[in-house]
CSV table of C-alpha atoms and ligand atoms in Angstrom, one decimal:
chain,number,residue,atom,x,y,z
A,87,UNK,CA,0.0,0.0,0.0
A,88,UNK,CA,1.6,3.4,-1.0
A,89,UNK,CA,1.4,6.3,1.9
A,90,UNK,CA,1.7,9.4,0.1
A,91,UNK,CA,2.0,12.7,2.4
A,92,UNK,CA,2.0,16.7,1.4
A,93,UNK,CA,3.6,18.6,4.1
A,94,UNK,CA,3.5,22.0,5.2
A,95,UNK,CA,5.7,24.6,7.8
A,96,UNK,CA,2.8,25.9,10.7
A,97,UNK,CA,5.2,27.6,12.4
A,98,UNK,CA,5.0,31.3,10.9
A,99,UNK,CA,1.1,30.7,10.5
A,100,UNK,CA,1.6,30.2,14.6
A,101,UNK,CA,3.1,33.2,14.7
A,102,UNK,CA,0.8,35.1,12.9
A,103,UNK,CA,-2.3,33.9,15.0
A,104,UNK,CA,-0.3,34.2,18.6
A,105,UNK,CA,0.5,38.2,17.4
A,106,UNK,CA,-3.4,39.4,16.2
A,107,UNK,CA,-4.6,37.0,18.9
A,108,UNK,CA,-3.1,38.1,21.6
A,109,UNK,CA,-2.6,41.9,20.8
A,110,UNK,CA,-6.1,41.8,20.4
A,111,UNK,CA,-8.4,44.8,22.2
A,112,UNK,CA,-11.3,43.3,24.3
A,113,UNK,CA,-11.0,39.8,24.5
A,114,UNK,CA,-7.8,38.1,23.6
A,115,UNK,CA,-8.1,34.5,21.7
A,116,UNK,CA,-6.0,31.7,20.3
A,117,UNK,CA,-7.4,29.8,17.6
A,118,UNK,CA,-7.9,25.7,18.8
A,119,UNK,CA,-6.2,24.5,15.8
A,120,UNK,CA,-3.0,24.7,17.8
A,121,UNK,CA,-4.3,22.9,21.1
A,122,UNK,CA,-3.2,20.0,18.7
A,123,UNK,CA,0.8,19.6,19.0
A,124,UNK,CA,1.9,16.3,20.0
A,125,UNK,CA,1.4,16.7,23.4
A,126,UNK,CA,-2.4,18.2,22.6
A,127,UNK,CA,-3.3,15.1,20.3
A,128,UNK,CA,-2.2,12.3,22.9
A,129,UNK,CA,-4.0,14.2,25.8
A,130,UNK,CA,-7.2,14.6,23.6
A,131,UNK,CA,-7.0,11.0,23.1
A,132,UNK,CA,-6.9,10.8,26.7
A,133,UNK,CA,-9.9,13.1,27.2
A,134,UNK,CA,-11.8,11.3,24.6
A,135,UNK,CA,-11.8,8.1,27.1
A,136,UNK,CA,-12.8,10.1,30.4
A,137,UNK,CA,-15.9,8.5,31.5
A,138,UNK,CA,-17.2,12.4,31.6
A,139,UNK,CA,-16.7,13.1,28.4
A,140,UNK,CA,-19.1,11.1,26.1
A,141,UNK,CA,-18.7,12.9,23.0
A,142,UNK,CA,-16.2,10.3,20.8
A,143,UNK,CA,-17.5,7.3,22.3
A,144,UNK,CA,-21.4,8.5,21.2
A,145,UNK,CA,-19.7,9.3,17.6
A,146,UNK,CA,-17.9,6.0,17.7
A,147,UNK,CA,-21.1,3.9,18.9
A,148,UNK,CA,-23.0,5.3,16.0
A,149,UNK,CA,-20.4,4.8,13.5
A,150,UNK,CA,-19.5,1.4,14.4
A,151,UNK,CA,-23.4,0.3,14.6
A,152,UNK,CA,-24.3,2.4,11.7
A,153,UNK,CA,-21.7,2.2,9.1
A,154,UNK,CA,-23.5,-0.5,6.7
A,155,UNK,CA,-26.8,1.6,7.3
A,156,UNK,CA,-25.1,4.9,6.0
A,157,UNK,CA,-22.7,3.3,3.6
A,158,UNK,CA,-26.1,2.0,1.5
A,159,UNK,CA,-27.4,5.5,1.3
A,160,UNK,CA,-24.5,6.3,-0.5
A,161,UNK,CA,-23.7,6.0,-4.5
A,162,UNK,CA,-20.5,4.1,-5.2
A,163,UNK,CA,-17.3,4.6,-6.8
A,164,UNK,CA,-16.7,6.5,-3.7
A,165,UNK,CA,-14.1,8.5,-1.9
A,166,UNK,CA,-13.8,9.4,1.1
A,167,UNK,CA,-11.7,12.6,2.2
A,168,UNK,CA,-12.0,13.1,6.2
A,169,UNK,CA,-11.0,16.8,7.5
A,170,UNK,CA,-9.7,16.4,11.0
A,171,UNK,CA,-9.2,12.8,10.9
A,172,UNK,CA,-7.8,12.4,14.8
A,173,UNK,CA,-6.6,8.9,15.8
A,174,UNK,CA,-8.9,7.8,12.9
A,175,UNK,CA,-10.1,4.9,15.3
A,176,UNK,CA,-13.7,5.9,14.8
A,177,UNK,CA,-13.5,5.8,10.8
A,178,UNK,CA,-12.8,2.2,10.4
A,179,UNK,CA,-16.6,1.7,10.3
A,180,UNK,CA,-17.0,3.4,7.4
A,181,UNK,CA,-13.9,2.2,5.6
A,182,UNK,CA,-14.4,-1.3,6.5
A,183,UNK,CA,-18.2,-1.1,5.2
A,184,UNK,CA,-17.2,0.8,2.2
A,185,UNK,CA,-14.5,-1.6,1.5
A,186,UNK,CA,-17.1,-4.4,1.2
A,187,UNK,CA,-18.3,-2.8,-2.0
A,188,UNK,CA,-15.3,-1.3,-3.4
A,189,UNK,CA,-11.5,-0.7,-3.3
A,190,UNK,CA,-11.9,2.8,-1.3
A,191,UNK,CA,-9.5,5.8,-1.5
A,192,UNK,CA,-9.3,7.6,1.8
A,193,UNK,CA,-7.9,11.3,2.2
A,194,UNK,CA,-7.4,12.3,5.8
A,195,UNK,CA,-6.9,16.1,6.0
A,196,UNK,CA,-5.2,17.0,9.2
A,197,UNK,CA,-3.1,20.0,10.1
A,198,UNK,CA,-1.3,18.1,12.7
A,199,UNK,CA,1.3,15.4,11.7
A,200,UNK,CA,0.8,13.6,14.6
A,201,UNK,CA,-2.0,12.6,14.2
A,202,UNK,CA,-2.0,12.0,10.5
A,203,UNK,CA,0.8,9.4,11.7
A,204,UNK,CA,-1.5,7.8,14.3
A,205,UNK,CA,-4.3,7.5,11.4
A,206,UNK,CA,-1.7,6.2,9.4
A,207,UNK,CA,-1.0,3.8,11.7
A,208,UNK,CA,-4.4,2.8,13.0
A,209,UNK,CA,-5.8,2.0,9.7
A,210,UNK,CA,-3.1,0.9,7.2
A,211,UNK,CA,-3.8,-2.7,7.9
A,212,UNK,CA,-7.4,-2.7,6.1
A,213,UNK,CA,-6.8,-4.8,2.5
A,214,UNK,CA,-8.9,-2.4,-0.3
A,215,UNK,CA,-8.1,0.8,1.4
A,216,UNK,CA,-5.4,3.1,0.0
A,217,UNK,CA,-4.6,6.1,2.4
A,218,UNK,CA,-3.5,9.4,0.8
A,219,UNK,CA,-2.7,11.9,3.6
A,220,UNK,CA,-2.7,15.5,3.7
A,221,UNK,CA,-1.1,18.0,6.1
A,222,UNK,CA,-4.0,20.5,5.4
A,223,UNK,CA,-5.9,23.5,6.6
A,224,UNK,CA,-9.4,21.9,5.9
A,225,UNK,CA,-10.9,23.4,2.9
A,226,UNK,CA,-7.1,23.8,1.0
A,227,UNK,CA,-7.2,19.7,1.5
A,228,UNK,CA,-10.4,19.0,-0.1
A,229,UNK,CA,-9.9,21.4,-2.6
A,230,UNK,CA,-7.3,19.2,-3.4
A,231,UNK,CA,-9.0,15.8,-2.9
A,232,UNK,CA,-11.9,17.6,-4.7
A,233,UNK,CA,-8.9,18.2,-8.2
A,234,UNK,CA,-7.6,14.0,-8.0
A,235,UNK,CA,-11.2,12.9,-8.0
A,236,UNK,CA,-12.3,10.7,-11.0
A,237,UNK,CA,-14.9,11.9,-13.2
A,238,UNK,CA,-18.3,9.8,-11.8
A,239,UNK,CA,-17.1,9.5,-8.7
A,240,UNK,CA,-19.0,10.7,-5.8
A,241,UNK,CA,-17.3,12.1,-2.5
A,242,UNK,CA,-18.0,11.5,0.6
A,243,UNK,CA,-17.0,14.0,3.4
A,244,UNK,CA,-16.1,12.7,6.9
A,245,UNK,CA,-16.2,15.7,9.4
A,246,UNK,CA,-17.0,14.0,12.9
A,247,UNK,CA,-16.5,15.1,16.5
A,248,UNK,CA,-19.1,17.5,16.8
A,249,UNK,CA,-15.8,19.7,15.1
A,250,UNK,CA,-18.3,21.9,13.1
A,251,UNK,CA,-19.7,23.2,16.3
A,252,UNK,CA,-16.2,24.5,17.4
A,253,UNK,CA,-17.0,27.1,14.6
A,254,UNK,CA,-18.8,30.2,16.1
A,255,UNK,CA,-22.3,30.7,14.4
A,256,UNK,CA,-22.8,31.9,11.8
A,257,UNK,CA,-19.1,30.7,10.6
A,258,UNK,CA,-20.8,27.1,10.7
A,259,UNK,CA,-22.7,28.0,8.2
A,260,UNK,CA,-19.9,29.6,6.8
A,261,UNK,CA,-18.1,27.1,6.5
A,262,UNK,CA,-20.8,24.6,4.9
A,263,UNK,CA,-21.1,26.9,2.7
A,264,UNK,CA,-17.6,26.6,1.3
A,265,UNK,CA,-17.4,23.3,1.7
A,266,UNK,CA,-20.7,23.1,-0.6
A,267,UNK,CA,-19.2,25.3,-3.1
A,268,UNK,CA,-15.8,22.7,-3.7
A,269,UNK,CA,-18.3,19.7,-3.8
A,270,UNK,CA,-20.4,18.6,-6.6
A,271,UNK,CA,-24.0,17.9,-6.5
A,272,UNK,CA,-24.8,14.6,-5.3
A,273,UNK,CA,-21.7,14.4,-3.1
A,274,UNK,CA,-21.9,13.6,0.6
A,275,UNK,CA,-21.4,14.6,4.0
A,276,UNK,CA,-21.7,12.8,7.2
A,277,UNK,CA,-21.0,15.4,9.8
A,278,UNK,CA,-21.2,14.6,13.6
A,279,UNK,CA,-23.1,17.2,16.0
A,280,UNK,CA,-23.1,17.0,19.5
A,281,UNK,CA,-26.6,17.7,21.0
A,282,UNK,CA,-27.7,20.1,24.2
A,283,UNK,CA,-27.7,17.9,27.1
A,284,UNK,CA,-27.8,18.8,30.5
A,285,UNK,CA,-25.6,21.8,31.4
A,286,UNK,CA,-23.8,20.0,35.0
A,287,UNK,CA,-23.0,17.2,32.3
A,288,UNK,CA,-21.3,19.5,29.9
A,289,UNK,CA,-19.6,21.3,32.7
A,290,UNK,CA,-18.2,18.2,33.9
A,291,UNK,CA,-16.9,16.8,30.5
A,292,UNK,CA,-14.9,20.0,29.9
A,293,UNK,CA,-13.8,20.5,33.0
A,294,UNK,CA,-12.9,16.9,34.5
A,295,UNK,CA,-11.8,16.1,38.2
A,296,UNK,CA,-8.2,14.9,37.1
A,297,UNK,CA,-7.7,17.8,35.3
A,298,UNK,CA,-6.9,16.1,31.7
A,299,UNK,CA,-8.9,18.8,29.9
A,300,UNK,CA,-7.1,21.5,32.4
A,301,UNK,CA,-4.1,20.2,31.4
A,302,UNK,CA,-4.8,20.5,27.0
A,303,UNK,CA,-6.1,23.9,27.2
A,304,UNK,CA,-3.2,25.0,29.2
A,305,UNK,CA,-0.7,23.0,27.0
A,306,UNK,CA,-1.2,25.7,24.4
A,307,UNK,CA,0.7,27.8,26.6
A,308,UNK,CA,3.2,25.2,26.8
A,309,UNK,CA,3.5,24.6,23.1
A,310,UNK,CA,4.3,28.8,22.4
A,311,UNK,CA,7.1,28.7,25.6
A,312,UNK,CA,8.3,25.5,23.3
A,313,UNK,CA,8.1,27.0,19.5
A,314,UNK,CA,8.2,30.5,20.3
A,315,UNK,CA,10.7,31.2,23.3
A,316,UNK,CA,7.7,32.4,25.2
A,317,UNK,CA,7.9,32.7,29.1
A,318,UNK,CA,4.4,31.5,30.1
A,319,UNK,CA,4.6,30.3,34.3
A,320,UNK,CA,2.0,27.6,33.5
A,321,UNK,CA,1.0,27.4,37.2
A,322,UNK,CA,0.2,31.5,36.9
A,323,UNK,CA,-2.7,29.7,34.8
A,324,UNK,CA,-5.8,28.1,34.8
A,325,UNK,CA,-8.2,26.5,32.6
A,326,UNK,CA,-12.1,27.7,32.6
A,327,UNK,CA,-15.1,25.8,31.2
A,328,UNK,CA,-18.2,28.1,31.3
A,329,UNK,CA,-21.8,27.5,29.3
A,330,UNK,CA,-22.7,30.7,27.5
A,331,UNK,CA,-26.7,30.2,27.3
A,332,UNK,CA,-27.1,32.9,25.1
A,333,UNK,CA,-25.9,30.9,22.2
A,334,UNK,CA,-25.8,27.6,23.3
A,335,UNK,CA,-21.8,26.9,23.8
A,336,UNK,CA,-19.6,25.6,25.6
A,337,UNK,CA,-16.4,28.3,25.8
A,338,UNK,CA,-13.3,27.2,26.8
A,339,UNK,CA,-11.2,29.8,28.0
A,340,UNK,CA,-7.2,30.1,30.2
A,341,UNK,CA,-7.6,32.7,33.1
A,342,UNK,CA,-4.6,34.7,34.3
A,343,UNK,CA,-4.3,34.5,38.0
A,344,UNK,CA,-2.4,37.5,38.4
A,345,UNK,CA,-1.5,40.7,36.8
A,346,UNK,CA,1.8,39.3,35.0
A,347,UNK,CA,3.9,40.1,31.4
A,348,UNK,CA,4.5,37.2,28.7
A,349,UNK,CA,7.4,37.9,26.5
A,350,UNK,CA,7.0,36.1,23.2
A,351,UNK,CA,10.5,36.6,21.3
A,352,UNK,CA,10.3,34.6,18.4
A,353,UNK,CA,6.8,36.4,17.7
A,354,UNK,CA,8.6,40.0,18.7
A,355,UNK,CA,6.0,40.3,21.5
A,356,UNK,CA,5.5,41.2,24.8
A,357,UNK,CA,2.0,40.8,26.6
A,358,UNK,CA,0.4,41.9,29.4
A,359,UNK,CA,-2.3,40.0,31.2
A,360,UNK,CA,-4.5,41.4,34.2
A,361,UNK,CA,-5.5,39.6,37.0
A,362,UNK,CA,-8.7,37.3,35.9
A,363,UNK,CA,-8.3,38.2,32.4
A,364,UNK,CA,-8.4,35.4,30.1
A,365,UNK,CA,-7.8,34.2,26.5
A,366,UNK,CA,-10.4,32.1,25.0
A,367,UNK,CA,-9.6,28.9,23.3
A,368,UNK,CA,-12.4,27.1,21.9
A,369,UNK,CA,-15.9,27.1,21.7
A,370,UNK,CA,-18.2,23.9,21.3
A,371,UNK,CA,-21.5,24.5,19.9
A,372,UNK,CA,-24.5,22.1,21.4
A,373,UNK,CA,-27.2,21.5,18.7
A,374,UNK,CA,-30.9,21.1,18.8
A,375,UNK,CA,-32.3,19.1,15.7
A,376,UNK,CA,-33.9,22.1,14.2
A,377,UNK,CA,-30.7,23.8,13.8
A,378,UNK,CA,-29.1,21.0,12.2
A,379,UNK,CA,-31.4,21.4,9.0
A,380,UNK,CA,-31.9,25.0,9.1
A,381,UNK,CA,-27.9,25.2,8.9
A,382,UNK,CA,-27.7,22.5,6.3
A,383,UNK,CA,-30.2,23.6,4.1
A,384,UNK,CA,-29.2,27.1,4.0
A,385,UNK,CA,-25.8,25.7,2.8
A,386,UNK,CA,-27.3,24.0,0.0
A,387,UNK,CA,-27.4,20.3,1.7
A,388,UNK,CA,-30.4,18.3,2.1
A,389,UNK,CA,-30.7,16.1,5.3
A,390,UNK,CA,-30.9,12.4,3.8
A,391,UNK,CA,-30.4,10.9,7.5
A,392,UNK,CA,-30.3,11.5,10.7
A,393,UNK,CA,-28.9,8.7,13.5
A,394,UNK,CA,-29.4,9.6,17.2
A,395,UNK,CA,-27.0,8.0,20.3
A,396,UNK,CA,-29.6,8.1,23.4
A,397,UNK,CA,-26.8,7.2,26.1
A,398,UNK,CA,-24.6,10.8,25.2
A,399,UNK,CA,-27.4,13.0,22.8
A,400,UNK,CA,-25.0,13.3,19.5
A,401,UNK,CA,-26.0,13.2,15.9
A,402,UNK,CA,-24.9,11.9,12.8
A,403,UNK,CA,-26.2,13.3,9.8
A,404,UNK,CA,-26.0,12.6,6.3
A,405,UNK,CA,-26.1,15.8,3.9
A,406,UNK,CA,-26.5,15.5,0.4
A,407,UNK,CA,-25.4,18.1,-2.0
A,408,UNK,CA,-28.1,19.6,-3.8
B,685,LIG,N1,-13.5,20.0,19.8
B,685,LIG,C1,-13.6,19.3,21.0
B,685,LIG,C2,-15.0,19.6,21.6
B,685,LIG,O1,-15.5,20.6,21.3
B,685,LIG,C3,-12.4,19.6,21.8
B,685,LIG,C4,-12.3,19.8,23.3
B,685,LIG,C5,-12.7,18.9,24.3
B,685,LIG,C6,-11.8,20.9,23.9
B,685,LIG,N2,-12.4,19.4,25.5
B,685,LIG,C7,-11.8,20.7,25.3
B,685,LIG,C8,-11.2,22.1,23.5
B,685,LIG,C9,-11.3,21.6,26.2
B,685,LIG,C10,-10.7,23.0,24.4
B,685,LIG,C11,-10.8,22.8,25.8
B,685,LIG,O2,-15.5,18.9,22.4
């Protein structure tokens, strides 16, 4: 089996991001794409097995008693280009029921090398699947996935993990949007939404008692005193998980403790942080079914199907291209 990789340099795009985000008036932000170093992606693996925090395993649970159910929906040859592929643990399902069928091209986009190894890894062993990776900000991956593509051939987009809800609305929709506009009509895409449950339940899976989620949020300090030359006292820290009602999210934040200065040398920066202040890191978007087709269709995707986990509410929906 050939394992073909494009690579990229993050580095100055880090740089860029750690500058605007943090010289920002108002609230300061980093964007979540660089929680995932390699330190990031084996403690979200961690995470992903806390008994608190159901998300992956509801994804996984649907996937793996699902796949043959969503694979028939779909209309072979098909590829299957994955943005965000993790540990890529959870897509066997779908390859191994593809594979039934057809020999199956699988594109994992992924802008961490880490994990595009561990996906590598975890499912080079299956017979008709070749794996073509891609070190790729999402939509400059399948734009390339979406040139290769065979005339006839229908794609199917994996975007799992409830990762679409990180993306503040309206940039969901946004983003659907130019995901639509690179796809063809026909083409597919099974995206994973986490539902609203409970708020003490989501407080608890993003803030967990042994501190594995304290320790990822805060890592991203960690990883700029590692690439940048940054001074960040981690234990001057600490990592907030607060609901925001008014839209529905989960907001993931890194509060200073004290009034304290960061120098940054490699970005040519120096911040200051008062006491309490904090720089938000993620948000995670919980879905009610409604907004799951209103956001689809005003993309230009049709819901086609719609599986439900009861033990952790979590969707998986199938969008068709119109
Ligand atoms: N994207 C995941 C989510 O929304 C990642 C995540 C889990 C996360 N726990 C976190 C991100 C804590 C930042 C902080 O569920």
């Amino acid at each position: 089996m050939l394992t073909q990789a494009f690579t990229t340099d993050t580095n100055s795009a880090l740089i860029t991001d750690v500058r605007l985000g943090l010289t920002k008036s108002g609230q300061k932000e980093l964007p979540s794409k660089y929680l995932y170093d390699s330190v990031g992606s084996a403690l979200f693996e961690v995470i992903s097995v806390l008994p608190e925090y159901g998300l992956t395993r509801a994804d996984e649970r649907l996937l793996r008693r699902y796949s043959e159910d969503i694979v028939a929906r779909l209309t072979p040859p098909t590829t299957v280009a994955e943005l965000g592929s993790g540990s890529g643990k959870k897509t066997r399902w779908m390859l191994e029921a593809l594979s039934k069928h057809q020999h199956v091209s699988y594109c994992p986009i992924e802008i961490s090398r880490t994990a595009l190894n561990m996906c590598e890894r975890e499912l080079g062993d299956i017979d008709s699947v070749s794996i073509v990776g891609f070190e790729r900000e999402y939509l400059d991956g399948l734009l390339e996935v979406a040139a290769r593509r065979q005339k006839r051939e229908q794609l199917l987009v994996l975007f799992l993990g409830s990762t679409i809800g990180n993306f503040e609305h309206p940039a969901d929709v946004k983003f659907l949007c130019q995901m639509r506009a690179i796809l063809q009509s026909g083409d597919a895409l099974l995206l994973g939404t986490d539902l609203m449950k409970p708020i003490h339940q989501l407080l608890d899976a993003y803030d967990d008692p042994l501190g594995v989620t304290a320790a990822f949020n805060l890592n991203l300090l960690a990883r700029i005193n590692r690439e940048l030359d940054a001074d960040f006292i981690i234990p001057q820290f600490e990592h907030v998980a607060r609901f925001n009602q008014a839209v529905g999210s989960m907001e993931m934040h890194i509060r200073s403790l004290q009034k304290q200065t960061v120098a940054i040398p490699t970005a040519d920066l120096s911040v200051t942080f008062l006491e309490g202040e904090t720089i938000w890191t993620e948000s995670s978007h919980k879905y009610s079914l409604g907004e799951i087709s209103g956001i689809a269709a005003s993309a230009g995707f049709r819901v086609d199907a719609q599986w439900i986990d009861e033990e952790w509410p979590f969707a998986e929906n199938l969008l068709i291209a119109e």
